[in-house]
Coordinates of C-alpha atoms and ligand atoms in Angstrom, one line a residue:
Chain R
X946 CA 0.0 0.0 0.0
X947 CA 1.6 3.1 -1.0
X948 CA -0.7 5.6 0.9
X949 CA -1.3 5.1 4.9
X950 CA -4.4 3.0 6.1
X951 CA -7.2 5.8 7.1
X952 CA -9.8 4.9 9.5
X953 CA -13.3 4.4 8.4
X954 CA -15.8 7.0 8.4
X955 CA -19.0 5.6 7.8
X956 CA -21.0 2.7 8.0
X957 CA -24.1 1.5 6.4
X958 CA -25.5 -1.8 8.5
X959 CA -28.2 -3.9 6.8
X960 CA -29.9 -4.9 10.0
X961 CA -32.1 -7.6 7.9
X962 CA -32.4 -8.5 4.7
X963 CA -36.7 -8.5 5.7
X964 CA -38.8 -6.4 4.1
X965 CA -42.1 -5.7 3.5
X966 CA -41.6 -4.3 0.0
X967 CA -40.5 -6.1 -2.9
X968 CA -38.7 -3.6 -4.9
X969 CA -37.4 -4.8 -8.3
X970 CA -34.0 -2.9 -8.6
X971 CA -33.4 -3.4 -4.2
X972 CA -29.8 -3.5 -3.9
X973 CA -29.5 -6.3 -1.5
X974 CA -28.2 -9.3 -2.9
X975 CA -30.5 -12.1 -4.7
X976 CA -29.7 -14.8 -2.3
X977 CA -31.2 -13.1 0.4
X978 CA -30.8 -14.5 4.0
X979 CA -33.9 -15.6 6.1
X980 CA -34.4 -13.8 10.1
X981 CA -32.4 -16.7 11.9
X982 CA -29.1 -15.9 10.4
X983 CA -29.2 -12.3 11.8
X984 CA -26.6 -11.2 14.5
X985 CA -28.3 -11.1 17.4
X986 CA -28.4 -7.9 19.7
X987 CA -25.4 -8.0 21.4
X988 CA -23.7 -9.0 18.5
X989 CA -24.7 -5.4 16.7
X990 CA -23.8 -3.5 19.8
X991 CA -20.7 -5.2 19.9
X992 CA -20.1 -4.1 16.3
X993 CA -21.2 -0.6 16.9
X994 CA -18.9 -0.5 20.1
X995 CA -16.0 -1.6 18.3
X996 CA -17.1 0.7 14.9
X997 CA -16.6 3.3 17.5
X998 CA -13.5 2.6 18.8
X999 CA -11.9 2.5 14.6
X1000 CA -13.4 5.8 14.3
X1001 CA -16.8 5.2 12.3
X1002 CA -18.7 9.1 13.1
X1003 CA -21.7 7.9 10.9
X1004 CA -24.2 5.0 10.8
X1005 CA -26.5 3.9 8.3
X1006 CA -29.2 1.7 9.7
X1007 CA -30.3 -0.1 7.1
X1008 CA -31.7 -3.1 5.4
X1009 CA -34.1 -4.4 4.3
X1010 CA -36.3 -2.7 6.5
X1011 CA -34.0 -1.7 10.0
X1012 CA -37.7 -0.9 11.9
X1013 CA -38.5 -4.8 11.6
X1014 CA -35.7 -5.5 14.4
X1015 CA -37.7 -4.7 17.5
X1016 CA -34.2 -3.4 19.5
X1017 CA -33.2 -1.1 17.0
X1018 CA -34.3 1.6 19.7
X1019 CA -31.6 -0.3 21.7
X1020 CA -28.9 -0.2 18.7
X1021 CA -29.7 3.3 18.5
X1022 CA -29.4 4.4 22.1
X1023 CA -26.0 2.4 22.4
X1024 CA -25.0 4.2 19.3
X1025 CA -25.8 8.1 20.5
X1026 CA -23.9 7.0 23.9
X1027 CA -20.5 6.8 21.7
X1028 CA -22.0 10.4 19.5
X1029 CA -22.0 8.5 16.8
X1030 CA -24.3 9.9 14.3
X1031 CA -27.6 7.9 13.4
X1032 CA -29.1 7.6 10.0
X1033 CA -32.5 5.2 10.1
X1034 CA -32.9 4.3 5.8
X1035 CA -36.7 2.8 5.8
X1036 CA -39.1 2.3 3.3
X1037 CA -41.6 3.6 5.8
X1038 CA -44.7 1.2 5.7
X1039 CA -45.7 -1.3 8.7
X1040 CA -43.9 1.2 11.7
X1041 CA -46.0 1.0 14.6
X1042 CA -47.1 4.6 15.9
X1043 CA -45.2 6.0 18.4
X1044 CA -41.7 4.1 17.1
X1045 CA -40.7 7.1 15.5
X1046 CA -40.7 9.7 19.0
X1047 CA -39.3 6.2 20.1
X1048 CA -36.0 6.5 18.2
X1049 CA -35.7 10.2 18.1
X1050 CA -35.2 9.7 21.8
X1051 CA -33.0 6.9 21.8
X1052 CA -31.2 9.4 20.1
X1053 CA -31.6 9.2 16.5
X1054 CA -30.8 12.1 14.1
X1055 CA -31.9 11.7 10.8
X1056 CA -34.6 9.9 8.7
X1057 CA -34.1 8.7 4.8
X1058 CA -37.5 7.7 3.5
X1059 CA -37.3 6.0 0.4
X1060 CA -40.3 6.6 -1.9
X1061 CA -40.9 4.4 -5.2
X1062 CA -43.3 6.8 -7.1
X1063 CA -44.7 10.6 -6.8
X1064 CA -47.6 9.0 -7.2
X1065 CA -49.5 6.6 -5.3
X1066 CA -50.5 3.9 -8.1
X1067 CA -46.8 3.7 -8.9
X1068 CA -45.4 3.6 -5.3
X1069 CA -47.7 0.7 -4.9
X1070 CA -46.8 -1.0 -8.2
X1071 CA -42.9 -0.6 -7.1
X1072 CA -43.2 -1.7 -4.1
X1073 CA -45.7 -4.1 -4.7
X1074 CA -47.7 -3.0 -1.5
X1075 CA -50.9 -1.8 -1.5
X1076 CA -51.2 1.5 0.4
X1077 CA -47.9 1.9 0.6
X1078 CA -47.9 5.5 -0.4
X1079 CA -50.2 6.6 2.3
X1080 CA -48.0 4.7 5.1
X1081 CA -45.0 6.3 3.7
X1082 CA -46.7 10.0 3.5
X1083 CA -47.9 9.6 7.4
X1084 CA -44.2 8.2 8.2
X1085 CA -43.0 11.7 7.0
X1086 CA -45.2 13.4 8.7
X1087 CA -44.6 11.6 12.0
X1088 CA -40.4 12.0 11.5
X1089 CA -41.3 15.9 11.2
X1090 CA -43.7 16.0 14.4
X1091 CA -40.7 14.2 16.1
X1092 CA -38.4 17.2 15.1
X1093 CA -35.9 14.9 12.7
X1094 CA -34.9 16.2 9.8
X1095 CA -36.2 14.0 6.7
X1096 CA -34.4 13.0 3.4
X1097 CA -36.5 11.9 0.8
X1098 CA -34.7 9.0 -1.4
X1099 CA -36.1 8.6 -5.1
X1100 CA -34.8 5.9 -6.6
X1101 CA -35.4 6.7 -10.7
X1102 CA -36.1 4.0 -13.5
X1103 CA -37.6 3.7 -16.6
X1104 CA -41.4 3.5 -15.0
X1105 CA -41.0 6.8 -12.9
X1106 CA -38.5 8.7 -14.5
X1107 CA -41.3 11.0 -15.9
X1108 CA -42.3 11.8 -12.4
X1109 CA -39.0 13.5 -11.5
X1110 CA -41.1 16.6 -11.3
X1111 CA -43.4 15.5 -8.9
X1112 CA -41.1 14.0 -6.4
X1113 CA -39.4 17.7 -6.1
X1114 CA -42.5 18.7 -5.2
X1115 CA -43.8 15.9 -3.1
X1116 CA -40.7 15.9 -1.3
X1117 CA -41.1 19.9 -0.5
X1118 CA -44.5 19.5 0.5
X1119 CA -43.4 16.8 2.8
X1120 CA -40.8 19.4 4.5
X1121 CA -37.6 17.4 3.4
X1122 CA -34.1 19.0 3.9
X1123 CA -33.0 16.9 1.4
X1124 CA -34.4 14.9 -1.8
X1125 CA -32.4 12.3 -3.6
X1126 CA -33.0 11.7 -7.1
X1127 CA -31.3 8.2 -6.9
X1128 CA -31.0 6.5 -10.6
X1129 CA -31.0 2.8 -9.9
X1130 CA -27.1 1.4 -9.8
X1131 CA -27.5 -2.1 -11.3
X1132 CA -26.3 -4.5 -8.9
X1133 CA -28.0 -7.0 -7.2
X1134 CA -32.2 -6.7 -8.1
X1135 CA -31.7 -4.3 -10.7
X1136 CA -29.0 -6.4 -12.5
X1137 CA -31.4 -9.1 -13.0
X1138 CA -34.2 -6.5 -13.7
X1139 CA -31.7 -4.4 -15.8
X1140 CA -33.7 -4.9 -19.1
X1141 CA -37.1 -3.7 -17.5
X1142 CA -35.7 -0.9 -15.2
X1143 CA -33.4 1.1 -17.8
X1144 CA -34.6 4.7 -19.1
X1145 CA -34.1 5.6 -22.5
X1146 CA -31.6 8.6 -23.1
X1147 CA -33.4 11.1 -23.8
X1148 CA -35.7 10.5 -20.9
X1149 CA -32.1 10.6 -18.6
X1150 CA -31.8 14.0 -20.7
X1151 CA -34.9 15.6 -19.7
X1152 CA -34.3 14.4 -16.0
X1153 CA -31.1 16.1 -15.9
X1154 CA -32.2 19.2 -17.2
X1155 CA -34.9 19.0 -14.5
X1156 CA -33.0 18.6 -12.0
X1157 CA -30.6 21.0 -12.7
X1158 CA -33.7 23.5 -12.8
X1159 CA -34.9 22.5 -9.3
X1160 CA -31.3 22.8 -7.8
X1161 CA -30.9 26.2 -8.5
X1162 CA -34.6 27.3 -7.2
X1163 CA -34.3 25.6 -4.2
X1164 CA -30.9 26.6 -3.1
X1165 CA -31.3 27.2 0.2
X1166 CA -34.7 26.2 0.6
X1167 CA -34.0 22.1 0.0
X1168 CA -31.2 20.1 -0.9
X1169 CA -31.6 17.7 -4.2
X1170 CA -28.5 15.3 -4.7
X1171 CA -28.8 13.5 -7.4
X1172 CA -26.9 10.2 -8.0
X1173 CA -26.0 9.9 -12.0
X1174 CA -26.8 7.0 -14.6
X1175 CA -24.1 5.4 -14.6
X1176 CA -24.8 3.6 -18.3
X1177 CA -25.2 7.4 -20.0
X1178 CA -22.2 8.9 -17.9
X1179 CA -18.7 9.9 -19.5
X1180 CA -17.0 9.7 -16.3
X1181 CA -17.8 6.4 -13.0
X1182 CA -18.6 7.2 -10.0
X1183 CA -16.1 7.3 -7.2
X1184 CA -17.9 3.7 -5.6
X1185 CA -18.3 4.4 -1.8
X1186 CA -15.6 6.8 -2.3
X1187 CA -12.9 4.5 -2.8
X1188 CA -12.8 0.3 -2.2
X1189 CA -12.5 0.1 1.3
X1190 CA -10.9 3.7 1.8
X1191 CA -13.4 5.3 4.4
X1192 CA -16.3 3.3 4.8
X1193 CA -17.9 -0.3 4.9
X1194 CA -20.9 -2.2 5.2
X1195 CA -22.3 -5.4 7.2
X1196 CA -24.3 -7.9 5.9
X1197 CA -27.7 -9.3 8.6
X1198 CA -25.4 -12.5 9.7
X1199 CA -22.4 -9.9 10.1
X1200 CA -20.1 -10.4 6.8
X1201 CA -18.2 -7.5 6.7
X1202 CA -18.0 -6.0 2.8
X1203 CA -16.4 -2.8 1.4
X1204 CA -19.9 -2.3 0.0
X1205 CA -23.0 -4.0 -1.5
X1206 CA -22.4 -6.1 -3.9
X1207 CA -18.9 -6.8 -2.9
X1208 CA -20.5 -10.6 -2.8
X1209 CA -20.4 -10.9 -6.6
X1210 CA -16.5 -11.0 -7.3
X1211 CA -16.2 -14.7 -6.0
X1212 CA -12.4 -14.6 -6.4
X1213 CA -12.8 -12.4 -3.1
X1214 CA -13.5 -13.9 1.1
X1215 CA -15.5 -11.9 3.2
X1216 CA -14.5 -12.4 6.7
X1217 CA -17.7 -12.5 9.2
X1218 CA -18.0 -10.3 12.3
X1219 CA -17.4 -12.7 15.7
X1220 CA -14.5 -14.9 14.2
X1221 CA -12.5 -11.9 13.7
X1222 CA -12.4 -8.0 15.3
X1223 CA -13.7 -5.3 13.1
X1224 CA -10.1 -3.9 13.9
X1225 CA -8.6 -7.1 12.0
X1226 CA -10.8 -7.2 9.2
X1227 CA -10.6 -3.6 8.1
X1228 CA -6.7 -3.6 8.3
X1229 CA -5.8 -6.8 7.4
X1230 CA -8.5 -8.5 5.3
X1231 CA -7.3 -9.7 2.2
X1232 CA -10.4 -8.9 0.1
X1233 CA -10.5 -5.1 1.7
X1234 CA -6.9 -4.8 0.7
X1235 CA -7.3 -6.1 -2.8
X1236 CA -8.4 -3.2 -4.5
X1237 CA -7.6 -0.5 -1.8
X1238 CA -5.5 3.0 -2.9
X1239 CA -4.3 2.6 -6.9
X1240 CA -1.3 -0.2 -7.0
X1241 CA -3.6 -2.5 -8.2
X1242 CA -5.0 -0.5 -11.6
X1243 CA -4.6 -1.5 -14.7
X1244 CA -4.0 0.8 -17.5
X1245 CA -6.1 3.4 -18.5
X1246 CA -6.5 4.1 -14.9
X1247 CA -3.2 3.4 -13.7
X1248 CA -1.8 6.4 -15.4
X1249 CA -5.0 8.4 -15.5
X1250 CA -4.8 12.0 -13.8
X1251 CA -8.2 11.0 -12.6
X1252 CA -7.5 7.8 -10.7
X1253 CA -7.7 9.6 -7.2
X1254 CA -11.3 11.2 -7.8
X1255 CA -12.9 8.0 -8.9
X1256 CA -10.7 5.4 -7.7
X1257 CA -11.2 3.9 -11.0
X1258 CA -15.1 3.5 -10.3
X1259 CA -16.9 0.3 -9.2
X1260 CA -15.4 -3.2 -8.8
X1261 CA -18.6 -4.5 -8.9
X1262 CA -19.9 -2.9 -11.9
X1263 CA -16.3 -3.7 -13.7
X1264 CA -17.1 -7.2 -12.5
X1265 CA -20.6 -7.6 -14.0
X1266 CA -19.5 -5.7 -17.2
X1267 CA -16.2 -6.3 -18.1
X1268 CA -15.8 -10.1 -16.1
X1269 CA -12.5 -8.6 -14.1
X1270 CA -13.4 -6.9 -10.8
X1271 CA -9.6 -4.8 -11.7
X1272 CA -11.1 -3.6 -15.0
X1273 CA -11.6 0.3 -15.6
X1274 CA -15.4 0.3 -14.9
X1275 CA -16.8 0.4 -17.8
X1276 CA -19.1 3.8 -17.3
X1277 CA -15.8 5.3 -18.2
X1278 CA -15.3 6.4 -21.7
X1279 CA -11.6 5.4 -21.5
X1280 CA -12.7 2.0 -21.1
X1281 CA -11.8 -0.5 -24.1
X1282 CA -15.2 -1.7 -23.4
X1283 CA -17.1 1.7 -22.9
X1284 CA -19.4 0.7 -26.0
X1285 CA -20.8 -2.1 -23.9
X1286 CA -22.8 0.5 -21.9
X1287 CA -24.4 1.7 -24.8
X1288 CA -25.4 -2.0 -26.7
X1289 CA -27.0 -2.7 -23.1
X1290 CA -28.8 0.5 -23.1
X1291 CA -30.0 -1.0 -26.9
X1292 CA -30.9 -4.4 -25.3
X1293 CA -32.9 -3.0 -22.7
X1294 CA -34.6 -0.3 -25.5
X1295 CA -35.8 -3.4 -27.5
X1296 CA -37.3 -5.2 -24.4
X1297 CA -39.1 -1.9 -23.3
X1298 CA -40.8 -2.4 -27.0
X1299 CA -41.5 -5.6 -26.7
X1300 CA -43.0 -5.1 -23.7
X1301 CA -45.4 -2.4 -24.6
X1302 CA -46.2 -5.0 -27.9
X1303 CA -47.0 -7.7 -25.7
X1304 CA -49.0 -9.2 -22.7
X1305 CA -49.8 -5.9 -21.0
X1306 CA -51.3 -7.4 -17.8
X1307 CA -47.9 -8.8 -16.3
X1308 CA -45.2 -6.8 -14.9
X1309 CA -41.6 -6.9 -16.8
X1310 CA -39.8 -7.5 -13.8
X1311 CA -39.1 -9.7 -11.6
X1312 CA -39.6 -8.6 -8.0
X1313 CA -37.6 -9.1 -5.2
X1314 CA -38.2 -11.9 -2.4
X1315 CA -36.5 -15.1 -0.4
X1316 CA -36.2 -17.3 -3.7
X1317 CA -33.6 -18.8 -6.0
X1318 CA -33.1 -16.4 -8.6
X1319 CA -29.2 -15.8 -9.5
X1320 CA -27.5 -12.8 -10.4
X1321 CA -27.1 -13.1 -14.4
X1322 CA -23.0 -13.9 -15.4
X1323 CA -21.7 -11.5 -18.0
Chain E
X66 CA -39.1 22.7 13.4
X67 CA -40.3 23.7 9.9
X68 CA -38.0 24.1 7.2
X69 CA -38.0 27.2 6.0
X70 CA -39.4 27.6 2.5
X71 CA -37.9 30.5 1.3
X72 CA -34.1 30.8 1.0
X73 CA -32.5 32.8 4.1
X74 CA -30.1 35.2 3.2
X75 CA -27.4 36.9 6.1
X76 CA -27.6 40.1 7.1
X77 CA -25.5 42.2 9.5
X78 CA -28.2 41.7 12.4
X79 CA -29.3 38.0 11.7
X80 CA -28.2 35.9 14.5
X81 CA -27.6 32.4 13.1
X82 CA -27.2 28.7 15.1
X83 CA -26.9 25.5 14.6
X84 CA -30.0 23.3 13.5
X85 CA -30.3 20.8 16.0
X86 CA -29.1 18.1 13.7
X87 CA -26.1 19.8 13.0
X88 CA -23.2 18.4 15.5
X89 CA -19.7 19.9 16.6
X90 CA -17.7 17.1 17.8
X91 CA -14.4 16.6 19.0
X92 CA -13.1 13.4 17.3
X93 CA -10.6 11.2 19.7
X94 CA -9.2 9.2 16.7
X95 CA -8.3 11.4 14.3
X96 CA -7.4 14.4 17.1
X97 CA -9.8 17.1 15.3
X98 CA -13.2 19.1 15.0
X99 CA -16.0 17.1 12.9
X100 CA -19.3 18.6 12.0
X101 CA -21.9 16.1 11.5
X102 CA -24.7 16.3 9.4
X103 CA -27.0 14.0 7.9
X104 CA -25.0 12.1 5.2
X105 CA -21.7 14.4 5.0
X106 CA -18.6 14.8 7.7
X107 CA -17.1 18.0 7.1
X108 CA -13.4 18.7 8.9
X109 CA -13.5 23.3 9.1
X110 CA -10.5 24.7 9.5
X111 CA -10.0 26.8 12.8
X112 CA -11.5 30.0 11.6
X113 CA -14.5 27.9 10.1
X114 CA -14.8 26.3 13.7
X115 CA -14.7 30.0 15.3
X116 CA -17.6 30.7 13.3
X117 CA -19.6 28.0 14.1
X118 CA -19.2 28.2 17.8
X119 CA -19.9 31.7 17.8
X120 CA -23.5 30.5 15.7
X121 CA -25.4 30.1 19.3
X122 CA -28.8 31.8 18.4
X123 CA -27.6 35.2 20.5
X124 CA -24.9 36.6 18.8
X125 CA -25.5 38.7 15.6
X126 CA -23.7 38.3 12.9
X127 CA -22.3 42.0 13.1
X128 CA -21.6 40.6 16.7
X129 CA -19.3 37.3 15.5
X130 CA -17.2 39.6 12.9
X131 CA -15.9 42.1 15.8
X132 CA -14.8 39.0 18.2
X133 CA -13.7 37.2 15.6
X134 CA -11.7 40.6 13.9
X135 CA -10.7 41.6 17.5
X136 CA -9.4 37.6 18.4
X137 CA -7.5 37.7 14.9
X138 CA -6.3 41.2 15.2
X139 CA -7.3 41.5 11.5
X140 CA -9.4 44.0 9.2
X141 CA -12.6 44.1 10.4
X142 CA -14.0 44.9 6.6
X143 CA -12.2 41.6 5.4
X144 CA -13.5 39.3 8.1
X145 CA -16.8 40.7 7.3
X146 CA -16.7 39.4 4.1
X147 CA -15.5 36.0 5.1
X148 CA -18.0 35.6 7.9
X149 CA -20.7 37.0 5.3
X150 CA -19.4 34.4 2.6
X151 CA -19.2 31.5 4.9
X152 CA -22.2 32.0 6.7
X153 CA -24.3 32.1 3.3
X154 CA -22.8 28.9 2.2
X155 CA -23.7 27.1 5.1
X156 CA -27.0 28.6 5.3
X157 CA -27.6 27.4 1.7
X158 CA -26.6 24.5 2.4
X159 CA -28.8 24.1 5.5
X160 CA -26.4 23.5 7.7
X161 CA -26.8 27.0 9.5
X162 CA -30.1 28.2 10.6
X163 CA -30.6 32.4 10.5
Ligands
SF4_146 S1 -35.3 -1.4 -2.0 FE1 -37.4 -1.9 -1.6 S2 -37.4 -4.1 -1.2 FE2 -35.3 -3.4 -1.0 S3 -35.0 -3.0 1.1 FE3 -35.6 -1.1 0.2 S4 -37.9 -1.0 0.4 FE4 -37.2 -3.1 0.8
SF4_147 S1 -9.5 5.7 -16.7 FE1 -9.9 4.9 -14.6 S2 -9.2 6.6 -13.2 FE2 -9.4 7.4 -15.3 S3 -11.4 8.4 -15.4 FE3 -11.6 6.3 -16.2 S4 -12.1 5.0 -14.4 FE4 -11.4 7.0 -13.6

């Protein structure tokens, strides 16, 4: 490693991999595990404690849905006692009243509310909830009355990319500090769902422009971030800012992972949470060390000026595109494969006309639940 | 608490603070100042963490620029426009509440 090992910043723990929702681009993986390999409580606090100690500021409470583990008060309160700062990601629906004050004493300090449509028919046919929209409206509302600041998360496909527009709107009427216009990364669900999810360009066009807009109107007023497509970009994303370079995430039976879909390079070991210290894993594990800092690039990115903004983009997406997790992601227009993007864009064009052509009655996708469906090989 | 929905913008006699979300923090590990806020860490300098200390809901921002000028033995006109220009980018950022 040429650069020194920094301590981790953040932290994003998926609590379970339960959930009422079935979302069709959900990011957790498609071999999703049942309740009874979750970490029990003391496990998580032990994580948390030790979290602490490395220097984690920020936690992500994730899942899944987090609000399904009935001591996530206690995870919380445990958390606030070290002033580490809370962040509760929920899709909203099923939280009994009165959890929310619950957690805002235990000491939690922000709410991301994830919301699958501006408008109701579509949050439902998302989700694949009915009423889902109305629990999720009343969850805002009850985040607000506990005096939480509230992030709206919008993740963006092809079926409610038109309602960019709305979501601003919903999202200010909801009293939201902040609105993420989220286009779907395909990994996990979405990867199999790729096909059925994608927008068209000039769809992505119109959404940037929109967005664009709405950022400078609401400058001070409310925050929009707005995560990019990664198949129309020139440039990747810097993935979690880095393999393994300032923050991490743990899987519901503990498997510690630089991110999400770390899982899907299978040349790589992810150590589990229990056998070894957090400490251990994040200095020593050979899969967190396998991509960290820039000695292992390969040309263009090796000598790229760039390789220190984007840390050469996503392993994941490298793996799943180009078949070698040490690839240049591909969303990179200096990739030998950039093209790829673009025929995939073409493949997922045709199905979108196909679908409209055909059986109108079934949904194109495939939505997410505890079943046998594996991620598609390149 | 009800964000606002109109953009605030500093003036002289404004007197900003710190939404209750917003968190000053001493960090043992890394031996500095943090400010957390819902999905960013920011690491201010030491005039940025002067500022923000001096953001208690009391003080005006006329107020903050002459201890601030009088602590750094500077120009009061040029820490104006610091304090002015840092303030607004916080605010718009809705990290500082006027
Ligand atoms: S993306 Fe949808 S299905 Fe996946 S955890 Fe979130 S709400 Fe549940
Ligand atoms: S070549 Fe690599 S480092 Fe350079 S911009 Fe592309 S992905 Fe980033």
């Amino acid at each position: 490693m040429s650069e020194p090992l920094l301590p981790p910043i953040g932290m994003l723990a998926e609590l379970t991999h339960r959930c009422p929702l079935q979302c069709p681009y959900c990011s957790n993986p498609t071999e999703l595990l049942k309740a009874n390999r979750e970490l029990d409580t003391q496990s998580w606090l032990d994580l948390f404690d030790q979290a602490a100690d490395l220097g984690v500021l920020q936690v992500h409470l994730s899942g899944g849905e987090p609000t399904l583990r009935r001591d996530l008060e206690q995870m919380v309160a445990g958390l606030s006692a070290r002033g580490v700062y809370t962040n509760l990601i929920t899709a909203g629906v099923g939280i009994a009243e009165g959890r929310i004050r619950a957690l805002a004493e235990a000491g939690l300090d922000h709410v991301q509310l994830s919301i699958q449509g501006a408008r109701a028919a579509t949050t439902e046919r998302i989700g694949h909830y009915r009423g889902g929209h109305e629990k999720k409206l009343e969850t805002a509302r009850r985040v607000r009355v506990a005096g939480l600041p509230l992030t709206i998360n919008a993740p963006i496909h092809r079926h409610n990319i038109e309602e960019v527009p709305e979501f601003i709107e919903l999202a200010l009427s909801l009293g939201a500090e902040r609105l993420e216009i989220a286009n779907v990364q395909y990994s996990g669900w979405a990867l199999v769902n790729r096909d059925a999810l994608m927008p068209d360009r000039a769809s992505v066009e119109r959404q940037i422009e929109v967005v664009a807009q709405a950022q400078e109107r609401l400058r001070g007023i409310m925050n929009i971030d707005f995560v990019t497509p990664d198949y129309f970009a020139t440039y990747p994303k810097p993935c979690m800012g880095g393999w393994a370079r300032d923050a991490f995430m743990v899987a519901p039976d503990g498997t510690v992972l630089p991110c999400h879909a770390a899982h899907t390079i299978r040349t790589l070991t992810f150590e589990r949470f229990g056998e070894r210290s957090l400490a251990d894993i994040w200095t020593n594990s050979p899969a967190f060390n396998a991509f960290r800092g820039t000695d292992w690039m390969q040309e263009p990115c090796r000598s790229c000026e760039r390789r220190e903004i984007d840390w050469g983009g996503c392993r994941c997406q490298a793996m799943a595109i180009a078949g070698d997790p040490a690839a240049t992601d591909p969303a990179c227009i200096k990739s030998p494969i950039h093209a790829r993007m673009g025929m995939l864009v073409a493949d997922a064009m045709a199905a979108a006309k196909a679908e409209t052509a055909g059986n109108a009655t079934a949904e194109p996708f495939v939505y997410r639940r505890i079943t046998t469906v594996s991620e598609p090989a390149s | 608490m009800s964000t606002p929905r109109t953009r605030a913008i500093v003036s002289q006699d404004a007197r900003p603070t710190l939404p209750h979300h917003i968190r000053i923090q001493f960090d043992p590990v890394r031996q500095a100042w943090a400010v957390l806020s819902p999905e960013r860490v920011f690491w201010p300098n030491d005039v940025s963490l002067d500022i923000l200390r001096l953001c208690d809901g009391r003080s005006t921002v006329a107020a903050i620029t002459d201890r601030l000028a009088a602590e750094y033995d500077a120009d009061a006109k040029d820490v104006a426009a610091d304090v002015h220009d840092f303030l607004q980018e916080w605010t718009d950022k809705l990290l500082v509440k006027l």
